[in-house]
CSV table of C-alpha atoms and ligand atoms in Angstrom, one decimal:
chain,number,residue,atom,x,y,z
A,1,UNK,CA,-0.1,0.0,0.0
A,2,UNK,CA,1.3,3.3,-0.9
A,3,UNK,CA,1.4,6.4,1.3
A,4,UNK,CA,-2.0,7.8,2.5
A,5,UNK,CA,-2.1,11.4,2.9
A,6,UNK,CA,-4.2,12.8,5.5
A,7,UNK,CA,-6.6,15.0,3.6
A,8,UNK,CA,-7.7,18.1,5.4
A,9,UNK,CA,-10.8,19.6,3.7
A,10,UNK,CA,-12.5,23.1,4.0
A,11,UNK,CA,-16.1,22.5,4.8
A,12,UNK,CA,-18.5,25.2,3.4
A,13,UNK,CA,-20.8,24.1,6.3
A,14,UNK,CA,-18.6,25.0,9.0
A,15,UNK,CA,-16.7,27.5,7.3
A,16,UNK,CA,-13.5,25.6,8.5
A,17,UNK,CA,-11.1,23.2,7.5
A,18,UNK,CA,-10.7,19.8,9.3
A,19,UNK,CA,-9.1,16.5,8.8
A,20,UNK,CA,-11.1,14.2,6.7
A,21,UNK,CA,-12.4,10.9,8.1
A,22,UNK,CA,-14.9,9.0,6.0
A,23,UNK,CA,-17.9,7.3,7.5
A,24,UNK,CA,-16.7,4.1,6.0
A,25,UNK,CA,-13.2,3.7,4.8
A,26,UNK,CA,-14.1,0.8,2.7
A,27,UNK,CA,-16.5,3.0,0.8
A,28,UNK,CA,-15.8,6.7,0.6
A,29,UNK,CA,-18.7,8.4,-0.8
A,30,UNK,CA,-18.6,11.6,-3.0
A,31,UNK,CA,-21.4,13.3,-4.9
A,32,UNK,CA,-20.9,16.3,-7.3
A,33,UNK,CA,-23.7,18.0,-9.2
A,34,UNK,CA,-23.1,17.5,-12.9
A,35,UNK,CA,-24.4,19.2,-16.1
A,36,UNK,CA,-27.7,20.2,-17.2
A,37,UNK,CA,-27.6,18.9,-20.6
A,38,UNK,CA,-29.1,21.5,-23.0
A,39,UNK,CA,-25.8,23.0,-24.5
A,40,UNK,CA,-22.2,22.5,-24.8
A,41,UNK,CA,-20.4,22.7,-21.4
A,42,UNK,CA,-18.4,25.8,-20.8
A,43,UNK,CA,-14.9,26.2,-19.4
A,44,UNK,CA,-16.4,27.0,-16.0
A,45,UNK,CA,-18.2,23.6,-16.0
A,46,UNK,CA,-14.9,22.2,-16.9
A,47,UNK,CA,-13.4,23.6,-13.8
A,48,UNK,CA,-15.9,21.8,-11.6
A,49,UNK,CA,-15.4,18.5,-13.4
A,50,UNK,CA,-11.7,18.8,-13.0
A,51,UNK,CA,-11.6,19.9,-9.3
A,52,UNK,CA,-13.7,17.0,-8.3
A,53,UNK,CA,-11.9,14.6,-10.5
A,54,UNK,CA,-8.8,15.5,-8.6
A,55,UNK,CA,-10.4,15.1,-5.3
A,56,UNK,CA,-11.7,11.6,-6.5
A,57,UNK,CA,-8.1,10.7,-7.6
A,58,UNK,CA,-6.7,11.6,-4.3
A,59,UNK,CA,-9.4,9.7,-2.5
A,60,UNK,CA,-8.7,6.7,-4.6
A,61,UNK,CA,-5.1,6.9,-4.0
A,62,UNK,CA,-5.7,7.3,-0.2
A,63,UNK,CA,-8.4,4.6,0.3
A,64,UNK,CA,-7.9,2.3,-2.8
A,65,UNK,CA,-9.7,2.7,-6.1
A,66,UNK,CA,-12.3,0.2,-5.3
A,67,UNK,CA,-13.2,2.0,-2.1
A,68,UNK,CA,-14.4,5.2,-3.4
A,69,UNK,CA,-17.8,5.8,-5.0
A,70,UNK,CA,-18.2,9.1,-7.0
A,71,UNK,CA,-21.7,10.0,-8.3
A,72,UNK,CA,-22.0,12.8,-10.7
A,73,UNK,CA,-25.6,13.3,-12.0
A,74,UNK,CA,-26.9,14.4,-15.4
A,75,UNK,CA,-29.7,16.7,-15.2
A,76,UNK,CA,-31.8,16.0,-18.2
A,77,UNK,CA,-35.1,17.4,-17.1
A,78,UNK,CA,-35.3,21.2,-17.1
A,79,UNK,CA,-37.2,24.0,-18.7
A,80,UNK,CA,-34.1,25.1,-20.6
A,81,UNK,CA,-33.9,21.6,-22.2
A,82,UNK,CA,-37.7,22.0,-23.3
A,83,UNK,CA,-37.0,25.5,-24.9
A,84,UNK,CA,-33.8,24.0,-26.7
A,85,UNK,CA,-35.7,21.1,-28.1
A,86,UNK,CA,-38.4,23.4,-29.4
A,87,UNK,CA,-36.1,25.6,-31.0
A,88,UNK,CA,-33.8,22.9,-32.5
A,89,UNK,CA,-36.2,20.3,-33.5
A,90,UNK,CA,-39.4,21.9,-34.2
A,91,UNK,CA,-40.4,19.0,-36.5
A,92,UNK,CA,-40.2,16.3,-34.0
A,93,UNK,CA,-42.6,15.2,-31.2
A,94,UNK,CA,-41.5,17.0,-28.0
A,95,UNK,CA,-40.4,13.9,-26.2
A,96,UNK,CA,-38.2,13.0,-29.2
A,97,UNK,CA,-36.9,16.4,-29.6
A,98,UNK,CA,-35.9,16.4,-25.9
A,99,UNK,CA,-34.2,13.0,-26.2
A,100,UNK,CA,-32.3,14.3,-29.1
A,101,UNK,CA,-31.1,17.4,-27.1
A,102,UNK,CA,-30.1,15.5,-24.0
A,103,UNK,CA,-28.4,12.6,-25.7
A,104,UNK,CA,-26.3,14.6,-28.0
A,105,UNK,CA,-25.3,17.1,-25.2
A,106,UNK,CA,-24.6,14.3,-22.7
A,107,UNK,CA,-22.3,12.6,-25.1
A,108,UNK,CA,-20.6,15.8,-25.9
A,109,UNK,CA,-19.9,16.4,-22.3
A,110,UNK,CA,-18.5,12.9,-21.7
A,111,UNK,CA,-16.2,13.6,-24.6
A,112,UNK,CA,-15.3,17.0,-23.4
A,113,UNK,CA,-14.4,15.9,-19.8
A,114,UNK,CA,-12.6,13.0,-21.0
A,115,UNK,CA,-10.3,15.1,-23.0
A,116,UNK,CA,-9.7,16.9,-19.8
A,117,UNK,CA,-8.5,13.7,-18.4
A,118,UNK,CA,-11.5,13.4,-15.9
A,119,UNK,CA,-12.0,9.7,-14.9
A,120,UNK,CA,-15.5,8.4,-15.4
A,121,UNK,CA,-17.3,8.7,-12.1
A,122,UNK,CA,-18.5,5.4,-10.6
A,123,UNK,CA,-22.2,6.3,-11.4
A,124,UNK,CA,-23.7,8.9,-13.6
A,125,UNK,CA,-27.3,8.8,-13.0
A,126,UNK,CA,-29.9,10.5,-15.2
A,127,UNK,CA,-32.7,12.6,-13.4
A,128,UNK,CA,-35.3,11.0,-15.7
A,129,UNK,CA,-34.3,7.5,-14.5
A,130,UNK,CA,-35.0,8.6,-10.9
A,131,UNK,CA,-38.4,10.1,-11.1
A,132,UNK,CA,-39.8,7.3,-8.8
A,133,UNK,CA,-37.3,7.9,-6.1
A,134,UNK,CA,-38.1,11.9,-6.2
A,135,UNK,CA,-41.8,11.1,-6.0
A,136,UNK,CA,-41.1,8.8,-3.0
A,137,UNK,CA,-39.1,11.7,-1.2
A,138,UNK,CA,-41.9,14.3,-2.0
A,139,UNK,CA,-44.6,11.9,-0.5
A,140,UNK,CA,-42.4,11.4,2.6
A,141,UNK,CA,-41.9,15.2,3.0
A,142,UNK,CA,-45.6,15.9,2.7
A,143,UNK,CA,-46.4,13.0,5.1
A,144,UNK,CA,-43.9,14.6,7.7
A,145,UNK,CA,-45.4,18.0,7.3
A,146,UNK,CA,-42.5,19.5,5.3
A,147,UNK,CA,-44.3,20.1,2.1
A,148,UNK,CA,-47.8,21.0,0.8
A,149,UNK,CA,-49.7,21.2,-2.4
A,150,UNK,CA,-50.8,24.7,-3.7
A,151,UNK,CA,-52.1,25.7,-7.0
A,152,UNK,CA,-50.7,22.6,-9.0
A,153,UNK,CA,-47.4,22.7,-7.2
A,154,UNK,CA,-45.8,20.7,-4.4
A,155,UNK,CA,-43.8,23.2,-2.3
A,156,UNK,CA,-41.3,22.7,0.5
A,157,UNK,CA,-42.1,24.6,3.5
A,158,UNK,CA,-39.0,26.1,4.7
A,159,UNK,CA,-40.7,27.3,8.1
A,160,UNK,CA,-41.0,23.6,8.8
A,161,UNK,CA,-37.2,23.1,9.2
A,162,UNK,CA,-35.8,24.9,12.2
A,163,UNK,CA,-32.2,25.4,11.1
A,164,UNK,CA,-33.0,25.9,7.1
A,165,UNK,CA,-30.3,28.2,5.9
A,166,UNK,CA,-27.3,26.8,7.6
A,167,UNK,CA,-25.2,25.9,4.7
A,168,UNK,CA,-25.4,29.3,2.9
A,169,UNK,CA,-25.6,31.2,6.2
A,170,UNK,CA,-28.8,32.8,5.1
A,171,UNK,CA,-31.6,32.8,7.5
A,172,UNK,CA,-35.2,33.2,6.5
A,173,UNK,CA,-35.4,36.9,7.6
A,174,UNK,CA,-32.6,37.6,5.2
A,175,UNK,CA,-34.6,36.1,2.5
A,176,UNK,CA,-37.7,38.2,3.4
A,177,UNK,CA,-35.8,41.3,4.2
A,178,UNK,CA,-33.9,41.2,0.8
A,179,UNK,CA,-37.2,40.6,-0.8
A,180,UNK,CA,-37.1,41.3,-4.4
A,181,UNK,CA,-38.6,37.9,-4.4
A,182,UNK,CA,-42.0,38.3,-6.2
A,183,UNK,CA,-44.6,37.4,-3.5
A,184,UNK,CA,-46.4,34.2,-4.8
A,185,UNK,CA,-49.6,34.2,-2.8
A,186,UNK,CA,-50.0,30.6,-3.0
A,187,UNK,CA,-46.5,30.1,-1.0
A,188,UNK,CA,-46.7,30.2,2.7
A,189,UNK,CA,-43.4,31.6,2.8
A,190,UNK,CA,-41.9,33.4,-0.2
A,191,UNK,CA,-38.8,31.1,0.1
A,192,UNK,CA,-40.7,27.9,-0.1
A,193,UNK,CA,-39.5,26.1,-3.4
A,194,UNK,CA,-41.0,23.7,-5.8
A,195,UNK,CA,-40.7,19.9,-5.4
A,196,UNK,CA,-43.0,19.0,-8.2
A,197,UNK,CA,-45.2,21.2,-10.8
A,198,UNK,CA,-47.9,20.3,-13.1
A,199,UNK,CA,-47.1,20.1,-16.8
A,200,UNK,CA,-49.3,21.3,-19.5
A,201,UNK,CA,-49.8,18.9,-22.4
A,202,UNK,CA,-47.0,20.2,-24.4
A,203,UNK,CA,-44.4,19.9,-21.6
A,204,UNK,CA,-42.8,16.7,-20.6
A,205,UNK,CA,-44.5,15.1,-17.5
A,206,UNK,CA,-44.7,12.0,-15.4
A,207,UNK,CA,-47.9,10.7,-13.6
A,208,UNK,CA,-47.8,11.4,-9.9
A,209,UNK,CA,-50.2,11.7,-7.0
A,210,UNK,CA,-50.2,15.2,-7.6
A,211,UNK,CA,-51.1,14.8,-11.2
A,212,UNK,CA,-49.1,14.7,-14.5
A,213,UNK,CA,-46.0,17.0,-13.9
A,214,UNK,CA,-42.2,17.2,-13.5
A,215,UNK,CA,-39.8,17.6,-10.6
A,216,UNK,CA,-38.3,20.8,-9.4
A,217,UNK,CA,-34.5,21.0,-9.9
A,218,UNK,CA,-33.3,20.4,-6.3
A,219,UNK,CA,-35.1,17.2,-5.6
A,220,UNK,CA,-33.2,15.0,-8.2
A,221,UNK,CA,-29.9,15.3,-6.3
A,222,UNK,CA,-31.6,14.4,-3.1
A,223,UNK,CA,-32.9,11.3,-4.7
A,224,UNK,CA,-30.0,10.2,-6.7
A,225,UNK,CA,-27.6,10.8,-3.9
A,226,UNK,CA,-29.8,8.8,-1.5
A,227,UNK,CA,-30.0,5.9,-4.2
A,228,UNK,CA,-26.4,5.6,-4.7
A,229,UNK,CA,-24.8,6.9,-1.6
A,230,UNK,CA,-27.3,6.7,1.2
A,231,UNK,CA,-29.1,9.0,3.4
A,232,UNK,CA,-25.8,10.5,4.7
A,233,UNK,CA,-22.6,10.5,2.8
A,234,UNK,CA,-19.1,11.9,3.0
A,235,UNK,CA,-18.6,14.8,0.6
A,236,UNK,CA,-20.9,16.8,-1.5
A,237,UNK,CA,-19.3,19.2,-4.0
A,238,UNK,CA,-20.2,21.6,-6.7
A,239,UNK,CA,-19.5,25.3,-7.9
A,240,UNK,CA,-19.8,28.2,-5.5
A,241,UNK,CA,-22.9,29.4,-7.4
A,242,UNK,CA,-24.8,26.2,-6.3
A,243,UNK,CA,-24.6,26.8,-2.4
A,244,UNK,CA,-27.7,28.8,-2.6
A,245,UNK,CA,-30.5,28.0,-3.5
A,246,UNK,CA,-29.7,24.4,-5.0
A,247,UNK,CA,-27.4,22.8,-2.1
A,248,UNK,CA,-29.4,24.6,0.7
A,249,UNK,CA,-32.5,23.1,-0.7
A,250,UNK,CA,-31.0,19.6,-1.3
A,251,UNK,CA,-30.0,19.6,2.3
A,252,UNK,CA,-33.5,20.7,3.4
A,253,UNK,CA,-35.1,18.0,1.3
A,254,UNK,CA,-32.9,15.1,2.3
A,255,UNK,CA,-32.7,16.0,6.1
A,256,UNK,CA,-36.3,16.5,6.5
A,257,UNK,CA,-37.3,13.4,4.5
A,258,UNK,CA,-34.8,11.1,6.5
A,259,UNK,CA,-34.8,12.9,9.9
A,260,UNK,CA,-31.1,12.9,9.7
A,261,UNK,CA,-28.5,15.3,11.1
A,262,UNK,CA,-26.7,15.9,7.7
A,263,UNK,CA,-27.1,15.0,4.1
A,264,UNK,CA,-23.3,15.2,3.6
A,265,UNK,CA,-20.6,15.7,6.2
A,266,UNK,CA,-18.5,17.7,4.2
A,267,UNK,CA,-19.6,20.4,1.5
A,268,UNK,CA,-16.9,21.5,-1.0
A,269,UNK,CA,-17.3,24.4,-3.5
A,270,UNK,CA,-14.9,25.4,-6.2
A,271,UNK,CA,-14.4,29.1,-6.9
A,272,UNK,CA,-15.7,31.2,-9.8
A,273,UNK,CA,-14.0,31.3,-13.2
A,274,UNK,CA,-13.8,34.5,-15.4
A,275,UNK,CA,-12.3,34.8,-18.9
A,276,UNK,CA,-9.8,37.5,-19.7
A,277,UNK,CA,-10.8,39.4,-16.5
A,278,UNK,CA,-14.5,39.5,-16.8
A,279,UNK,CA,-17.5,37.3,-16.0
A,280,UNK,CA,-18.0,34.9,-18.8
A,281,UNK,CA,-21.0,36.0,-21.0
A,282,UNK,CA,-22.1,35.4,-24.5
A,283,UNK,CA,-22.9,39.2,-24.9
A,284,UNK,CA,-19.3,40.2,-24.0
A,285,UNK,CA,-17.9,37.5,-26.4
A,286,UNK,CA,-15.9,35.8,-23.8
A,287,UNK,CA,-18.1,32.7,-23.5
A,288,UNK,CA,-16.1,29.7,-24.5
A,289,UNK,CA,-17.1,26.0,-24.4
A,290,UNK,CA,-14.7,23.2,-23.7
A,291,UNK,CA,-15.1,22.0,-27.1
A,292,UNK,CA,-14.2,25.5,-28.6
A,293,UNK,CA,-10.9,25.5,-26.8
A,294,UNK,CA,-10.0,21.8,-27.7
A,295,UNK,CA,-11.2,21.6,-31.2
A,296,UNK,CA,-11.4,25.1,-32.8
A,297,UNK,CA,-9.0,28.3,-32.9
A,298,UNK,CA,-11.6,30.5,-31.3
A,299,UNK,CA,-9.6,31.3,-28.2
A,300,UNK,CA,-6.2,32.7,-28.7
A,301,UNK,CA,-6.2,31.6,-32.4
A,302,UNK,CA,-5.1,28.0,-31.8
A,303,UNK,CA,-6.4,24.8,-30.5
A,304,UNK,CA,-5.3,23.8,-26.9
A,305,UNK,CA,-4.5,20.2,-25.8
A,306,UNK,CA,-6.6,18.8,-23.0
A,307,UNK,CA,-3.8,18.6,-20.5
A,308,UNK,CA,-2.8,22.2,-20.9
A,309,UNK,CA,-6.5,23.1,-20.2
A,310,UNK,CA,-6.4,21.0,-17.1
A,311,UNK,CA,-3.0,22.3,-15.8
A,312,UNK,CA,-4.3,25.8,-16.5
A,313,UNK,CA,-7.2,25.1,-14.1
A,314,UNK,CA,-5.2,23.4,-11.5
A,315,UNK,CA,-2.5,26.1,-11.3
A,316,UNK,CA,-4.9,27.8,-9.2
A,317,UNK,CA,-6.1,26.5,-5.8
A,318,UNK,CA,-9.8,25.2,-6.3
A,319,UNK,CA,-11.5,27.8,-3.9
A,320,UNK,CA,-9.8,30.7,-5.4
A,321,UNK,CA,-11.4,32.6,-8.4
A,322,UNK,CA,-9.5,31.9,-11.6
A,323,UNK,CA,-9.0,34.3,-14.5
A,324,UNK,CA,-8.8,32.2,-17.3
A,325,UNK,CA,-6.8,33.8,-20.2
A,326,UNK,CA,-4.7,32.9,-23.3
A,327,UNK,CA,-1.7,33.9,-21.2
A,328,UNK,CA,-2.5,31.3,-18.7
A,329,UNK,CA,-2.9,28.6,-21.3
A,330,UNK,CA,0.4,29.6,-22.7
A,331,UNK,CA,2.1,29.2,-19.5
A,332,UNK,CA,0.6,25.6,-19.0
A,333,UNK,CA,1.8,24.6,-22.4
A,334,UNK,CA,5.3,26.0,-21.7
A,335,UNK,CA,5.3,24.1,-18.4
A,336,UNK,CA,4.2,20.8,-20.1
A,337,UNK,CA,6.9,21.2,-22.6
A,338,UNK,CA,9.6,21.9,-20.1
A,339,UNK,CA,8.5,18.9,-18.0
A,340,UNK,CA,8.4,16.7,-21.0
A,341,UNK,CA,12.0,17.6,-21.9
A,342,UNK,CA,13.1,17.1,-18.3
A,343,UNK,CA,11.5,13.9,-18.0
A,344,UNK,CA,13.6,12.4,-20.8
A,345,UNK,CA,13.2,8.6,-21.0
A,346,UNK,CA,12.1,8.3,-17.4
A,347,UNK,CA,9.1,6.1,-16.6
A,348,UNK,CA,6.6,7.1,-13.9
A,349,UNK,CA,7.6,5.6,-10.5
A,350,UNK,CA,5.4,2.7,-9.6
A,351,UNK,CA,5.2,3.8,-6.0
A,352,UNK,CA,5.0,7.4,-4.8
A,353,UNK,CA,6.9,8.2,-1.6
A,354,UNK,CA,4.7,9.7,1.1
A,355,UNK,CA,6.3,13.0,1.2
A,356,UNK,CA,5.7,13.5,-2.5
A,357,UNK,CA,2.0,12.8,-2.1
A,358,UNK,CA,1.9,15.0,0.9
A,359,UNK,CA,3.0,17.8,-1.4
A,360,UNK,CA,0.0,17.2,-3.7
A,361,UNK,CA,-2.7,16.9,-1.0
A,362,UNK,CA,-2.4,20.6,-0.1
A,363,UNK,CA,-3.9,21.5,-3.5
A,364,UNK,CA,-7.2,20.3,-2.2
A,365,UNK,CA,-6.8,21.0,1.4
A,366,UNK,CA,-4.9,24.2,2.1
A,367,UNK,CA,-5.6,27.7,1.1
A,368,UNK,CA,-3.5,29.4,-0.1
A,369,UNK,CA,-1.8,26.3,-1.5
A,370,UNK,CA,1.4,25.2,-3.1
A,371,UNK,CA,0.0,25.2,-6.7
A,372,UNK,CA,-0.3,22.2,-8.9
A,373,UNK,CA,2.3,23.8,-11.2
A,374,UNK,CA,4.8,23.9,-8.3
A,375,UNK,CA,4.5,20.1,-7.8
A,376,UNK,CA,6.1,18.3,-10.8
A,377,UNK,CA,7.9,21.5,-11.5
A,378,UNK,CA,10.0,20.9,-8.3
A,379,UNK,CA,11.9,18.2,-9.9
A,380,UNK,CA,13.1,20.4,-12.7
A,381,UNK,CA,14.6,22.7,-10.3
A,382,UNK,CA,17.6,22.4,-8.0
A,383,UNK,CA,15.7,23.6,-4.9
A,384,UNK,CA,12.2,23.7,-3.6
A,385,UNK,CA,9.7,25.4,-5.8
A,386,UNK,CA,9.4,28.5,-3.9
A,387,UNK,CA,10.4,30.6,-6.9
A,388,UNK,CA,7.3,29.4,-8.8
A,389,UNK,CA,5.3,32.4,-9.7
A,390,UNK,CA,2.1,30.6,-8.9
A,391,UNK,CA,2.7,30.4,-5.4
A,392,UNK,CA,1.0,32.9,-3.4
B,1,UNK,CA,18.5,15.4,-14.6
B,2,UNK,CA,18.1,12.9,-11.8
B,3,UNK,CA,16.3,9.8,-13.1
B,4,UNK,CA,14.5,9.2,-9.8
B,5,UNK,CA,13.2,12.5,-9.4
B,6,UNK,CA,11.9,12.5,-13.0
B,7,UNK,CA,10.1,9.2,-12.3
B,8,UNK,CA,8.7,10.7,-9.0
B,9,UNK,CA,7.4,13.9,-10.9
B,10,UNK,CA,5.8,11.8,-13.7
B,11,UNK,CA,4.0,9.7,-11.2
B,12,UNK,CA,2.9,12.7,-9.3
B,13,UNK,CA,1.7,14.3,-12.4
B,14,UNK,CA,-0.2,11.2,-13.3
B,15,UNK,CA,-1.8,11.3,-10.0
B,16,UNK,CA,-3.1,14.7,-10.8
B,17,UNK,CA,-4.3,13.5,-14.2
B,18,UNK,CA,-1.8,15.2,-16.1
B,19,UNK,CA,0.1,13.3,-18.8
B,20,UNK,CA,3.4,14.9,-19.4
B,21,UNK,CA,5.0,12.6,-22.1
B,22,UNK,CA,2.9,12.4,-25.4
B,23,UNK,CA,2.7,9.2,-27.4
B,24,UNK,CA,5.6,9.2,-29.8
B,25,UNK,CA,4.3,9.5,-33.4
B,26,UNK,CA,5.5,7.3,-36.2
B,27,UNK,CA,8.2,8.7,-38.4
B,28,UNK,CA,6.3,11.4,-40.3
B,29,UNK,CA,9.2,12.2,-42.5
B,30,UNK,CA,10.2,15.2,-40.1
B,31,UNK,CA,13.9,13.7,-39.7
B,32,UNK,CA,14.5,13.8,-43.4
B,33,UNK,CA,13.1,17.2,-43.9
B,34,UNK,CA,15.3,18.4,-41.1
B,35,UNK,CA,18.3,16.8,-42.7
B,36,UNK,CA,17.4,18.4,-46.0
B,37,UNK,CA,17.3,21.8,-44.3
B,38,UNK,CA,20.7,21.2,-42.8
B,39,UNK,CA,22.2,20.5,-46.1
B,40,UNK,CA,20.7,23.6,-47.6
B,41,UNK,CA,22.1,25.6,-44.8
B,42,UNK,CA,25.4,24.1,-45.3
B,43,UNK,CA,25.2,24.8,-49.0
B,44,UNK,CA,24.0,28.5,-48.1
B,45,UNK,CA,20.7,27.9,-49.8
B,46,UNK,CA,18.9,29.9,-47.2
B,47,UNK,CA,15.7,30.4,-49.2
B,48,UNK,CA,15.2,26.7,-49.2
B,49,UNK,CA,16.2,26.2,-45.5
B,50,UNK,CA,13.6,29.0,-44.7
B,51,UNK,CA,11.0,27.4,-46.6
B,52,UNK,CA,11.4,23.9,-44.9
B,53,UNK,CA,11.5,25.6,-41.4
B,54,UNK,CA,8.3,27.4,-42.3
B,55,UNK,CA,6.8,24.2,-43.6
B,56,UNK,CA,7.7,22.3,-40.5
B,57,UNK,CA,6.5,25.2,-38.2
B,58,UNK,CA,3.0,24.9,-39.7
B,59,UNK,CA,3.0,21.3,-38.7
B,60,UNK,CA,3.8,22.4,-35.2
B,61,UNK,CA,7.4,21.4,-35.4
B,62,UNK,CA,10.0,23.6,-33.8
B,63,UNK,CA,13.7,23.5,-34.8
B,64,UNK,CA,16.7,24.5,-32.7
B,65,UNK,CA,20.0,24.8,-34.3
B,66,UNK,CA,23.1,24.3,-32.3
B,67,UNK,CA,26.9,23.4,-32.9
B,68,UNK,CA,27.9,20.1,-31.8
B,69,UNK,CA,31.4,19.3,-30.0
B,70,UNK,CA,33.1,19.2,-33.5
B,71,UNK,CA,31.8,22.6,-34.2
B,72,UNK,CA,29.4,21.2,-36.8
B,73,UNK,CA,25.9,22.7,-37.3
B,74,UNK,CA,23.1,20.5,-35.9
B,75,UNK,CA,19.4,20.7,-35.6
B,76,UNK,CA,17.3,19.4,-32.6
B,77,UNK,CA,13.5,19.5,-33.2
B,78,UNK,CA,10.4,18.9,-31.2
B,79,UNK,CA,6.6,18.9,-31.7
B,80,UNK,CA,5.0,21.8,-30.1
B,81,UNK,CA,1.8,21.1,-28.0
C,401,ZN,ZN1,-27.4,19.0,-7.2
């Protein structure tokens, strides 16, 4: 057995770092929110995939590849998908059009993240294959007094949960005081959120005790994580933008349905990604998909190899914001070339010494961190990699 | 370069999911082009030498000229990422 680095993880829930101890070292359980498959994944989606892939790899290294279960879901029911299906395949029946959109987009996503060297998660469940599990959860929530039916919707009653808002640090008063939230009269509290909503004839829907309808966004992750990882599991990850409302509401659903103290013990969130100094947006012209970077010359006038994209992402600690730029990619390419030259005819060591792995673990655990770039870099230099410009 | 450290570095990079060494491509005729250019240089046919360099650059091949121990002009090449 090789070295086991003691991972120390920052937990959004406690706003602090703590040594990580899995509930069961023979089955370490990780869930990360995956893509909504209506369009090509952008480089910000790529960052989340890479960050949690690195965590998956470190966990596999520490606990054994067979002892880590990583679930990354595919959201294939969403109103954005319906809109895209109507736009792109107006001649097809809606269900067929939706399937075309979700299947081609999901296949493209798998191709993109594979090119970024992301391992395949243990399970990649689709929301539409888990409608039954969602309905069961909703039934339980209604039965326990945490949800109610109003005007064709099943809503989660946030007031029914004493400590709603723990993860994001928002309390219900904030929500109300901040209220730009349109006041829906059928909601008992404006912060109540949808678990199920009725579908019109031309919207996708499933039969349910509450009528033909479709699930809200948050319930799918509660259902799929329970199915594959259990009521409480080790780590739940995603981008910073998912903390509220998505993860907050996942926690509310899962804990209230199971009467549990936690949905996941550790919550990890990767930082935002900007492109060339600005928030990525189609209107600014700095919106780039993974596919564009890999296969077209749209960004910086050239195609970029997947390993350069991956290194460009990992050069920054996962919780820090990244300014993704052409210059950063060029630096990554230069480093890779330098390392390749320095490697010469050497083959990878079959066993990593503990101290080497200890130097990699901080990428995930400490902040600021010795960067990814400084790691292999150190062996091309005489001394420790303190001169690396990526070191904070 | 210390062989052991290189091996460690490669293994560490692999753990990060970063492949440093690329597959070595089959002989794509680059070596003979490089030799042809060296001949052109030695016979002061700079136009031809430049044309070959440019042609190779378009294929992502970078050339580095240097003098060997005997003072002879030599060329190293590598495929850019
Ligand atoms: Zn989720």
